[in-house]
Amino acid sequence: MNQTVVTRFAPSPTGYLHVGGARTALFDWLLARHFGGRFLLRIEDTDLARSTQQACDQLLEDLRWLGLQWDNADLLFQSKRTDIYNALIEKLIAESKGYKAYETAEELDALRKQAEKDKRVFIYRRPQLTDAQARQYESEGRPHVVRFAMPVRDYRFDDAVLGPGQGVPATQVQDFVIRKSDGMPTYHFAVVVDDEAMGITHVLRGQEHLLNTVLHIGLQEALGYRRPIYMHLPVIQNLDGSKMGKRDRDKKVRVTVQMWMKNQKRTVADLSAATGIGTDRLAAWIDNSKSQLDLSEQKLVMPAVGLRESDLPEVLVHDFRRNGYIPEVLLNFLALLGFSPGENIEKMTMDDMVQRFAIEGIGKSNAKFDRNKLLSFNTDFCATAPTSRLVPAFRDFLSVNPDSPLNRATDAQLGRIVEMGRGVHNLRQLDDKSSFMLLEDDAVQYAPDAVEKVLKKNDGQGLKALKDIRPLLETVTDWKHTAIEAVVTDYCTRAALGLGKVAQPIRVAISGNTISPPIFETLEFMGKTSVLSRIDRCIAIAR
Ligand code: GLU
């Protein structure tokens, strides 16, 4: 490439960063890094009603978490550039390339309906206002938008991913809004002005924007701008071909509710009683897979059927972070959504990705978001990454999961937990199986079914083993896993019990449940005092 590559990521700050947006940002970043160019960030906040400062902050945090650092210290906020857009819009109006349009939403709707009736596609072209009408509207201060008078002709452009000949014929060309009635520019206008102002050489974005490019080209020509290279990226879908989005989370709640009703013989009325949501509302939602619960309703329904937030399929970058995915693993996975490095390579470090990234490797067809594949990448990383990488990753996980008791752990303790927990799929799982260790001893909650199955069943065999082992553990002076193991196995031999018959009661006593990291290391980690005190408390509770 002769010229410096300049790419931009241009999110609208209306919520958290979606993985689709993250994939676009990654490709922008990779292209810029690969060619030693620049990756710029622009905040498209012209939709005043939907853009928020909080969403903007969150977006920056999500990008930083991914490690996609942008090169412009001064971010470009479109909302601060209205004077620039307006000056250009006035110029277009003066040149008769733009004009004020006064139709109300109702009038436009009527025109659309009429076209539908006549079985033709509705195409908006400049209405012929008389001078007198125009003056009257002007003096009345009538609400209006500004439209661009799109020259009517075929528009064709080359897309570096999809190939030549993209675009539309003259019959589909129409005049479009460039300034809304609230005085803000539309996306189409601001994007064209800013891509030029920022010297963008390559525009990467999702294929849903493909036809918008025609409008952008029309504007570029009218304003005398260059045309950047366009690269429209494959759409990301679920494995079944459906669109990936918040709906997937609602679907998971619905399916769980249906199972809960079936397996536990519950009715909509039971769910209504448990959640305080009306039966009509719940029934309408359960039966109509096109409807969705509001977030507030979802929060009420989930605990009633035993669902945790972390059980829902992740959609936003933040969801993946909260569920214990590692940023570089997520990026590796996202890189493969529409890009193929060739040679059957899949696992890549950030450096590998930068090196291998090539426009020719970007595909045209839809990319499938295979959650199992992502999970297996993450599992491999958790198994093989050095502890020195996993500890900060775990610390970060804990920072967005402030309720976890592991927030109290030192880095050295987290390091040991990471090592004991090798084999987990993600940090959430590591947290689930290890967090009991940092609880106060009297805060351990004993799961009734674990107590029943492991301690009370078979005439209290488990409880008896626990009572037997307690004084033996007390005799261990050098509290190391090897010494603890020696005492326990010795007892097992003498009592003719398999190791599990003793280890499992100990596990329940210290954790309240049946899952923990390897038991002897865990006991060593917790310390003798804490172990004995938990055993005592458990014996008292199970009695
Ligand atoms: N703000 C637009 C979006 O979030 C940017 C699209 C583009 O890259 O032009 O979809």
Coordinates of C-alpha atoms and ligand atoms in Angstrom, one line a residue:
M1 CA 0.0 0.0 0.0
N2 CA 1.5 3.4 -1.0
Q3 CA -0.6 5.6 1.2
T4 CA -0.8 5.3 5.0
V5 CA -3.8 3.2 5.9
V6 CA -6.3 5.0 8.1
T7 CA -9.3 3.1 9.5
R8 CA -11.9 4.2 11.9
F9 CA -14.4 2.5 14.3
A10 CA -17.5 4.7 14.5
P11 CA -19.9 3.3 17.1
S12 CA -23.1 5.0 18.2
P13 CA -23.1 5.2 22.0
T14 CA -26.5 3.9 22.7
G15 CA -25.6 0.8 24.8
Y16 CA -22.8 -1.6 25.5
L17 CA -20.6 -2.9 22.7
H18 CA -22.1 -5.8 20.8
V19 CA -19.7 -8.6 19.6
G20 CA -20.6 -7.6 16.0
G21 CA -19.3 -4.1 16.7
A22 CA -16.2 -5.6 18.4
R23 CA -15.5 -7.7 15.3
T24 CA -15.7 -4.6 13.1
A25 CA -13.4 -2.7 15.5
L26 CA -11.0 -5.7 15.5
F27 CA -10.8 -5.8 11.7
D28 CA -10.3 -2.0 11.6
W29 CA -7.5 -2.3 14.2
L30 CA -5.9 -5.3 12.4
L31 CA -5.8 -3.6 9.0
A32 CA -4.3 -0.5 10.5
R33 CA -1.7 -2.4 12.5
H34 CA -0.9 -4.8 9.6
F35 CA 0.0 -1.9 7.4
G36 CA 1.6 0.3 10.1
G37 CA -1.3 2.8 9.7
R38 CA -3.7 4.5 12.1
F39 CA -6.8 3.2 13.8
L40 CA -9.2 6.1 14.8
L41 CA -12.2 6.2 17.0
R42 CA -15.2 8.4 16.3
I43 CA -18.3 8.6 18.4
E44 CA -21.5 8.9 16.3
D45 CA -23.7 10.6 18.9
T46 CA -26.0 12.6 16.6
D47 CA -29.0 10.7 17.9
L48 CA -29.5 12.9 20.9
A49 CA -32.4 10.9 22.4
R50 CA -30.5 7.6 22.4
S51 CA -26.9 8.5 23.0
T52 CA -25.7 8.7 26.6
Q53 CA -22.4 9.6 28.3
Q54 CA -22.6 6.3 30.2
A55 CA -22.9 4.2 27.1
C56 CA -19.9 6.1 25.6
D57 CA -17.8 5.5 28.7
Q58 CA -18.8 1.8 28.7
L59 CA -17.9 1.5 25.0
L60 CA -14.4 2.9 25.6
E61 CA -14.0 0.6 28.5
D62 CA -15.0 -2.4 26.4
L63 CA -12.6 -1.5 23.7
R64 CA -9.8 -1.0 26.2
W65 CA -10.6 -4.4 27.8
L66 CA -10.3 -6.0 24.4
G67 CA -7.0 -4.2 23.9
L68 CA -8.1 -2.4 20.8
Q69 CA -6.3 0.9 21.5
W70 CA -7.1 3.7 19.2
D71 CA -4.6 6.2 17.9
N72 CA -6.5 9.5 18.3
A73 CA -6.1 10.8 21.8
D74 CA -8.8 13.4 21.0
L75 CA -11.9 11.5 20.2
L76 CA -14.1 12.9 17.6
F77 CA -17.6 13.4 18.9
Q78 CA -20.1 14.2 16.1
S79 CA -22.4 16.0 18.4
K80 CA -19.7 18.7 18.8
R81 CA -19.4 19.3 15.1
T82 CA -22.9 20.6 14.1
D83 CA -21.4 24.0 13.0
I84 CA -19.2 22.2 10.5
Y85 CA -22.0 20.0 9.2
N86 CA -24.4 23.0 9.0
A87 CA -22.0 25.1 7.0
L88 CA -21.7 22.3 4.5
I89 CA -25.4 21.8 4.4
E90 CA -26.0 25.5 3.8
K91 CA -23.5 25.4 0.9
L92 CA -25.3 22.4 -0.6
I93 CA -28.6 24.3 -0.3
A94 CA -27.0 27.4 -1.9
E95 CA -25.8 25.2 -4.8
S96 CA -29.3 23.7 -5.1
K97 CA -27.8 20.3 -4.3
G98 CA -29.8 20.2 -1.1
Y99 CA -33.2 21.6 -0.1
K100 CA -35.6 22.0 2.7
A101 CA -38.5 19.5 2.6
Y102 CA -41.6 20.2 4.6
E103 CA -43.7 17.1 4.5
T104 CA -44.9 15.9 7.8
A105 CA -44.5 12.2 8.9
E106 CA -48.2 11.7 8.1
E107 CA -47.9 13.1 4.6
L108 CA -44.9 10.9 3.9
D109 CA -46.8 8.0 5.2
A110 CA -49.7 8.7 2.9
L111 CA -47.4 9.0 -0.1
R112 CA -45.9 5.6 0.8
K113 CA -49.3 4.0 1.2
Q114 CA -50.4 5.4 -2.2
A115 CA -47.3 3.9 -3.8
E116 CA -48.0 0.6 -2.2
K117 CA -51.6 0.7 -3.5
D118 CA -50.3 1.5 -7.0
K119 CA -47.8 -1.4 -6.6
R120 CA -44.8 0.7 -7.2
V121 CA -41.8 1.3 -5.0
F122 CA -41.9 4.6 -3.2
I123 CA -39.2 6.9 -4.4
Y124 CA -38.8 10.4 -2.9
R125 CA -37.8 13.1 -5.4
R126 CA -37.8 16.8 -4.9
P127 CA -41.3 18.3 -4.8
Q128 CA -41.8 21.3 -7.0
L129 CA -42.7 24.1 -4.6
T130 CA -43.6 27.4 -6.1
D131 CA -41.5 30.3 -4.9
A132 CA -44.5 31.7 -3.0
Q133 CA -45.0 28.4 -1.2
A134 CA -41.3 28.2 -0.3
R135 CA -41.4 31.8 1.0
Q136 CA -44.5 31.2 3.0
Y137 CA -43.2 28.0 4.7
E138 CA -40.0 29.8 5.4
S139 CA -41.7 32.8 7.1
E140 CA -44.0 30.4 9.1
G141 CA -40.8 28.7 10.4
R142 CA -42.4 25.4 9.4
P143 CA -40.6 22.3 10.7
H144 CA -38.5 20.8 8.0
V145 CA -35.7 18.5 7.2
V146 CA -33.0 19.1 4.6
R147 CA -32.7 16.5 1.8
F148 CA -29.9 15.9 -0.6
A149 CA -30.9 16.1 -4.2
M150 CA -29.3 12.9 -5.3
P151 CA -28.3 13.0 -9.0
V152 CA -30.4 10.3 -10.7
R153 CA -28.1 7.8 -12.4
D154 CA -26.8 4.3 -11.8
Y155 CA -24.4 4.0 -8.9
R156 CA -21.8 1.3 -8.9
F157 CA -18.8 0.8 -6.7
D158 CA -16.1 -1.8 -6.1
D159 CA -16.1 -3.4 -2.6
A160 CA -12.7 -4.7 -1.6
V161 CA -14.5 -7.7 0.0
L162 CA -17.6 -8.3 -2.1
G163 CA -16.2 -7.4 -5.4
P164 CA -17.0 -4.9 -8.2
G165 CA -20.5 -3.8 -9.4
Q166 CA -22.1 -3.2 -6.0
G167 CA -24.8 -0.5 -5.9
V168 CA -28.2 0.3 -7.4
P169 CA -29.7 1.3 -10.7
A170 CA -31.0 4.8 -11.4
T171 CA -34.5 3.7 -10.8
Q172 CA -33.8 3.1 -7.1
V173 CA -32.1 6.4 -6.4
Q174 CA -33.9 8.9 -4.3
D175 CA -33.4 12.1 -2.3
F176 CA -32.6 11.4 1.3
V177 CA -32.5 13.4 4.6
I178 CA -29.2 14.9 5.5
R179 CA -30.4 17.1 8.4
K180 CA -33.2 16.1 10.7
S181 CA -35.9 18.4 12.0
D182 CA -34.0 18.7 15.3
G183 CA -31.2 20.3 13.5
M184 CA -28.8 17.4 13.8
P185 CA -27.2 15.8 10.7
T186 CA -28.2 12.3 9.8
Y187 CA -25.8 9.4 10.0
H188 CA -25.3 9.5 6.2
F189 CA -24.2 13.1 6.2
A190 CA -21.9 13.1 9.2
V191 CA -20.2 9.8 8.2
V192 CA -19.3 11.3 4.8
V193 CA -18.0 14.6 6.2
D194 CA -16.0 12.9 9.0
D195 CA -14.5 10.1 6.9
E196 CA -13.1 12.9 4.7
A197 CA -12.1 15.1 7.6
M198 CA -10.3 12.2 9.3
G199 CA -8.5 11.1 6.2
I200 CA -10.0 7.6 6.3
T201 CA -8.7 5.4 3.6
H202 CA -10.6 2.2 4.3
V203 CA -14.2 1.9 5.6
L204 CA -14.9 -1.4 7.2
R205 CA -18.4 -2.1 8.4
G206 CA -21.1 -4.7 8.4
Q207 CA -22.9 -5.8 5.2
E208 CA -26.1 -4.2 6.5
H209 CA -24.5 -0.9 5.5
L210 CA -23.8 -2.0 1.9
L211 CA -26.5 0.1 0.2
N212 CA -25.9 3.1 2.4
T213 CA -22.6 3.4 0.6
V214 CA -24.5 4.5 -2.5
L215 CA -25.8 7.5 -0.6
H216 CA -22.4 8.2 0.7
I217 CA -20.9 8.2 -2.7
G218 CA -23.5 10.6 -4.0
L219 CA -22.6 13.0 -1.2
Q220 CA -18.9 12.6 -1.6
E221 CA -19.2 13.6 -5.3
A222 CA -21.4 16.6 -4.5
L223 CA -18.9 17.8 -1.8
G224 CA -15.8 17.1 -3.9
Y225 CA -14.4 14.4 -1.6
R226 CA -12.3 11.3 -2.3
R227 CA -13.9 7.9 -2.1
P228 CA -12.4 5.6 0.5
I229 CA -12.0 1.9 -0.1
Y230 CA -15.1 0.1 1.1
M231 CA -15.0 -3.3 2.8
H232 CA -18.3 -4.7 3.9
L233 CA -18.0 -7.5 6.4
P234 CA -20.0 -10.7 6.7
V235 CA -23.1 -10.8 8.9
I236 CA -22.6 -12.7 12.2
Q237 CA -25.3 -15.3 12.9
N238 CA -26.2 -17.9 15.4
L239 CA -25.5 -21.5 14.2
D240 CA -29.1 -21.9 13.2
G241 CA -28.9 -18.9 10.9
S242 CA -30.8 -16.6 13.2
K243 CA -29.6 -13.1 14.0
M244 CA -27.5 -12.9 17.1
G245 CA -28.9 -10.5 19.6
K246 CA -30.7 -9.8 22.9
R247 CA -33.5 -12.1 21.7
D248 CA -31.3 -15.1 22.3
R249 CA -31.3 -14.3 26.0
D250 CA -35.0 -14.0 26.1
K251 CA -35.3 -17.3 24.3
K252 CA -33.1 -19.0 26.9
V253 CA -35.4 -17.7 29.7
R254 CA -38.5 -18.9 27.8
V255 CA -37.1 -22.4 27.3
T256 CA -36.1 -22.6 30.9
V257 CA -39.5 -21.5 32.0
Q258 CA -41.2 -24.1 29.8
M259 CA -39.0 -26.8 31.3
W260 CA -39.6 -25.6 34.8
M261 CA -43.4 -25.8 34.2
K262 CA -43.2 -29.2 32.7
N263 CA -40.7 -30.9 35.1
Q264 CA -42.0 -29.4 38.2
K265 CA -45.6 -29.5 37.2
R266 CA -46.0 -25.7 37.6
T267 CA -48.5 -23.4 35.9
V268 CA -48.4 -19.8 34.7
A269 CA -50.3 -18.9 37.9
D270 CA -47.4 -20.3 39.9
L271 CA -44.9 -18.2 37.9
S272 CA -47.1 -15.2 38.3
A273 CA -47.3 -15.7 42.1
A274 CA -43.5 -16.1 42.3
T275 CA -42.8 -13.0 40.2
G276 CA -45.7 -10.6 40.7
I277 CA -46.2 -10.4 36.9
G278 CA -49.7 -10.8 35.7
T279 CA -50.7 -14.2 34.3
D280 CA -52.0 -12.7 31.0
R281 CA -48.7 -11.0 30.4
L282 CA -46.7 -14.2 31.2
A283 CA -49.0 -16.4 29.1
A284 CA -48.7 -14.1 26.1
W285 CA -44.9 -14.1 26.4
I286 CA -44.6 -17.9 26.8
D287 CA -46.8 -18.7 23.9
N288 CA -45.4 -16.1 21.5
S289 CA -41.8 -16.6 20.7
K290 CA -41.7 -13.2 18.9
S291 CA -42.5 -11.3 22.1
Q292 CA -39.8 -10.5 24.7
L293 CA -39.9 -9.7 28.4
D294 CA -38.7 -6.3 29.5
L295 CA -35.4 -6.4 31.3
S296 CA -37.1 -5.7 34.6
E297 CA -39.5 -8.6 34.1
Q298 CA -36.6 -10.8 33.0
K299 CA -34.9 -10.1 36.3
L300 CA -38.0 -11.3 38.2
V301 CA -38.6 -14.4 36.2
M302 CA -35.0 -15.7 36.2
P303 CA -34.6 -16.4 39.9
A304 CA -38.0 -18.0 40.1
V305 CA -36.9 -20.7 37.7
G306 CA -33.3 -21.0 39.0
L307 CA -31.6 -19.0 36.2
R308 CA -28.6 -16.8 36.9
E309 CA -27.6 -13.9 34.7
S310 CA -24.4 -15.8 33.8
D311 CA -26.5 -18.7 32.4
L312 CA -27.8 -16.5 29.6
P313 CA -26.0 -16.6 26.2
E314 CA -23.5 -13.7 26.0
V315 CA -24.2 -11.1 23.3
L316 CA -22.3 -8.0 24.5
V317 CA -18.6 -7.8 25.0
H318 CA -19.4 -7.0 28.6
D319 CA -21.3 -10.3 29.0
F320 CA -18.2 -12.2 27.9
R321 CA -16.1 -10.3 30.3
R322 CA -18.4 -10.9 33.2
N323 CA -18.6 -14.6 32.4
G324 CA -14.9 -15.1 32.5
Y325 CA -13.7 -15.1 28.9
I326 CA -10.2 -13.9 28.2
P327 CA -10.0 -10.8 25.9
E328 CA -7.3 -12.1 23.6
V329 CA -9.2 -15.4 23.2
L330 CA -12.4 -13.6 22.3
L331 CA -10.4 -11.5 19.8
N332 CA -8.9 -14.7 18.3
F333 CA -12.4 -16.1 18.0
L334 CA -13.8 -12.9 16.5
A335 CA -11.0 -12.7 14.0
L336 CA -12.2 -15.9 12.5
L337 CA -15.8 -14.6 12.0
G338 CA -15.3 -13.6 8.4
F339 CA -11.5 -13.9 8.1
S340 CA -9.5 -16.9 7.3
P341 CA -5.7 -16.8 7.9
G342 CA -5.2 -19.8 5.6
E343 CA -3.2 -22.9 6.2
N344 CA -5.9 -24.2 8.5
I345 CA -4.6 -21.9 11.2
E346 CA -7.1 -21.1 13.9
K347 CA -5.3 -20.3 17.2
M348 CA -3.5 -16.9 16.9
T349 CA -1.9 -14.5 19.3
M350 CA -2.5 -10.8 18.7
D351 CA 0.8 -10.6 16.9
D352 CA -0.1 -13.5 14.7
M353 CA -3.3 -11.9 13.8
V354 CA -1.7 -8.6 12.9
Q355 CA 0.9 -10.3 10.8
R356 CA -1.5 -12.6 8.9
F357 CA -4.4 -10.1 8.4
A358 CA -5.1 -9.6 4.7
I359 CA -8.0 -8.1 2.8
E360 CA -8.0 -11.2 0.6
G361 CA -8.7 -13.4 3.6
I362 CA -12.0 -11.7 4.4
G363 CA -15.0 -13.8 3.3
K364 CA -18.3 -12.9 1.7
S365 CA -20.6 -15.4 3.3
N366 CA -22.3 -15.1 6.7
A367 CA -20.2 -16.0 9.7
K368 CA -21.5 -18.4 12.2
F369 CA -21.0 -17.7 15.9
D370 CA -20.1 -21.1 17.3
R371 CA -20.2 -20.8 21.1
N372 CA -18.8 -24.2 21.7
K373 CA -15.7 -23.3 19.7
L374 CA -15.2 -20.1 21.6
L375 CA -15.6 -22.0 24.8
S376 CA -13.0 -24.6 23.7
F377 CA -10.6 -21.8 22.8
N378 CA -11.1 -20.3 26.2
T379 CA -10.7 -23.7 27.9
D380 CA -7.4 -24.3 26.2
F381 CA -6.2 -20.9 27.1
C382 CA -7.1 -21.4 30.8
A383 CA -5.2 -24.7 30.7
T384 CA -2.0 -23.5 29.1
A385 CA -1.6 -19.8 29.8
P386 CA 1.0 -18.9 32.4
T387 CA -0.3 -18.1 35.9
S388 CA 1.2 -14.7 35.5
R389 CA -1.4 -14.0 32.7
L390 CA -4.3 -15.7 34.4
V391 CA -4.0 -13.8 37.7
P392 CA -4.5 -10.4 36.1
A393 CA -7.3 -11.8 33.9
F394 CA -9.0 -13.2 37.0
R395 CA -8.5 -9.9 38.9
D396 CA -10.2 -8.2 36.0
F397 CA -13.1 -10.8 36.1
L398 CA -13.5 -10.1 39.8
S399 CA -13.6 -6.4 39.3
V400 CA -16.8 -6.8 37.2
N401 CA -18.1 -9.4 39.6
P402 CA -17.8 -7.5 42.8
D403 CA -20.0 -9.9 44.8
S404 CA -17.5 -12.7 44.6
P405 CA -15.7 -13.4 47.9
L406 CA -12.5 -14.0 45.9
N407 CA -12.2 -10.2 45.7
R408 CA -10.7 -10.6 49.1
A409 CA -7.9 -12.9 47.9
T410 CA -4.3 -11.7 47.5
D411 CA -2.6 -12.1 44.1
A412 CA -0.6 -15.0 45.6
Q413 CA -3.8 -16.7 46.7
L414 CA -5.4 -16.1 43.2
G415 CA -2.3 -17.7 41.7
R416 CA -2.8 -20.8 43.7
I417 CA -6.5 -20.9 42.9
V418 CA -5.6 -20.6 39.2
E419 CA -3.2 -23.5 39.4
M420 CA -5.6 -25.7 41.4
G421 CA -8.3 -24.9 39.0
R422 CA -6.6 -25.7 35.7
G423 CA -9.1 -27.4 33.4
V424 CA -12.0 -24.9 33.8
H425 CA -13.7 -23.6 30.8
N426 CA -13.8 -20.0 31.9
L427 CA -13.1 -17.8 35.0
R428 CA -16.7 -17.9 36.0
Q429 CA -16.4 -21.6 36.5
L430 CA -13.2 -21.1 38.5
D431 CA -15.0 -18.6 40.6
D432 CA -17.9 -20.9 41.1
K433 CA -15.8 -23.7 42.4
S434 CA -13.3 -21.7 44.4
S435 CA -15.1 -18.8 45.9
F436 CA -16.1 -20.7 49.1
M437 CA -12.5 -20.7 50.1
L438 CA -12.5 -17.0 50.8
L439 CA -15.8 -16.9 52.7
E440 CA -15.9 -16.4 56.4
D441 CA -16.2 -19.8 58.0
D442 CA -19.6 -19.3 59.3
A443 CA -20.9 -17.9 56.0
V444 CA -20.7 -21.2 54.2
Q445 CA -24.1 -22.3 53.1
Y446 CA -24.8 -26.0 53.1
A447 CA -26.8 -27.2 50.1
P448 CA -29.6 -29.5 51.5
D449 CA -29.3 -32.0 48.7
A450 CA -25.5 -32.3 49.2
V451 CA -25.9 -32.8 52.9
E452 CA -28.6 -35.4 52.4
K453 CA -26.7 -37.3 49.7
V454 CA -23.2 -37.2 51.0
L455 CA -23.6 -37.0 54.8
K456 CA -27.0 -38.5 55.8
K457 CA -27.7 -41.2 53.3
N458 CA -26.8 -44.8 54.1
D459 CA -27.3 -44.4 57.8
G460 CA -25.2 -41.3 58.0
Q461 CA -22.1 -43.1 56.8
G462 CA -20.6 -39.8 55.4
L463 CA -21.2 -38.0 58.7
K464 CA -19.6 -40.8 60.6
A465 CA -16.5 -40.6 58.4
L466 CA -16.4 -36.8 58.9
K467 CA -16.6 -37.2 62.7
D468 CA -13.8 -39.9 62.5
I469 CA -11.5 -37.8 60.4
R470 CA -11.8 -34.6 62.3
P471 CA -9.5 -35.5 65.2
L472 CA -7.0 -37.2 62.9
L473 CA -6.8 -34.0 60.9
E474 CA -6.2 -32.1 64.1
T475 CA -3.0 -34.2 64.7
V476 CA -1.4 -33.0 61.4
T477 CA 1.2 -30.5 62.5
D478 CA 2.8 -29.8 59.1
W479 CA -0.3 -28.6 57.3
K480 CA 0.7 -29.5 53.7
H481 CA -1.4 -31.4 51.2
T482 CA 1.0 -34.4 51.3
A483 CA 0.7 -34.8 55.0
I484 CA -3.1 -34.3 54.9
E485 CA -3.4 -36.9 52.2
A486 CA -1.3 -39.4 54.1
V487 CA -3.6 -39.1 57.2
V488 CA -6.8 -39.4 55.1
T489 CA -5.6 -42.4 53.0
D490 CA -4.4 -44.1 56.1
Y491 CA -7.9 -43.7 57.6
C492 CA -9.5 -45.0 54.4
T493 CA -7.4 -48.2 54.5
R494 CA -8.2 -48.9 58.1
A495 CA -11.9 -48.2 57.7
A496 CA -12.0 -50.0 54.3
L497 CA -13.5 -47.0 52.6
G498 CA -12.8 -45.7 49.1
L499 CA -11.1 -42.3 49.1
G500 CA -14.3 -40.7 47.7
K501 CA -16.3 -41.8 50.8
V502 CA -14.2 -39.6 53.0
A503 CA -13.1 -36.9 50.6
Q504 CA -16.6 -36.0 49.6
P505 CA -17.9 -35.5 53.2
I506 CA -14.9 -33.3 53.8
R507 CA -15.6 -31.4 50.6
V508 CA -19.2 -30.8 51.7
A509 CA -18.1 -29.7 55.1
I510 CA -15.7 -27.0 53.8
S511 CA -17.5 -25.8 50.8
G512 CA -21.2 -26.6 51.4
N513 CA -21.4 -28.4 48.2
T514 CA -19.9 -31.2 46.1
I515 CA -17.5 -29.4 43.8
S516 CA -14.1 -28.0 44.7
P517 CA -10.6 -27.9 43.4
P518 CA -8.5 -31.0 44.3
I519 CA -9.3 -31.6 47.9
F520 CA -5.9 -31.9 49.6
E521 CA -4.5 -28.7 48.0
T522 CA -7.7 -27.0 48.9
L523 CA -7.4 -28.0 52.5
E524 CA -3.8 -26.8 52.6
F525 CA -4.8 -23.5 51.0
M526 CA -7.6 -22.9 53.6
G527 CA -5.5 -23.6 56.6
K528 CA -6.1 -26.0 59.5
T529 CA -8.1 -23.7 61.7
S530 CA -10.6 -22.8 59.1
V531 CA -11.0 -26.5 58.0
L532 CA -11.6 -27.7 61.5
S533 CA -14.0 -25.0 62.2
R534 CA -16.0 -25.7 59.1
I535 CA -16.1 -29.4 59.8
D536 CA -17.4 -28.7 63.3
R537 CA -20.1 -26.4 62.0
C538 CA -21.1 -28.9 59.4
I539 CA -21.4 -31.7 61.9
A540 CA -23.6 -29.5 64.1
I541 CA -25.8 -28.7 61.1
A542 CA -26.1 -32.2 59.7
R543 CA -26.8 -33.8 63.0
Ligands
GLU1 N1 -22.5 4.5 13.7 C1 -22.6 3.5 12.7 C2 -23.0 2.2 13.3 O1 -22.8 2.0 14.5 C3 -21.3 3.4 11.9 C4 -21.5 2.7 10.6 C5 -20.3 2.9 9.7 O2 -19.2 2.4 10.0 O3 -20.4 3.7 8.8 O4 -23.5 1.3 12.7

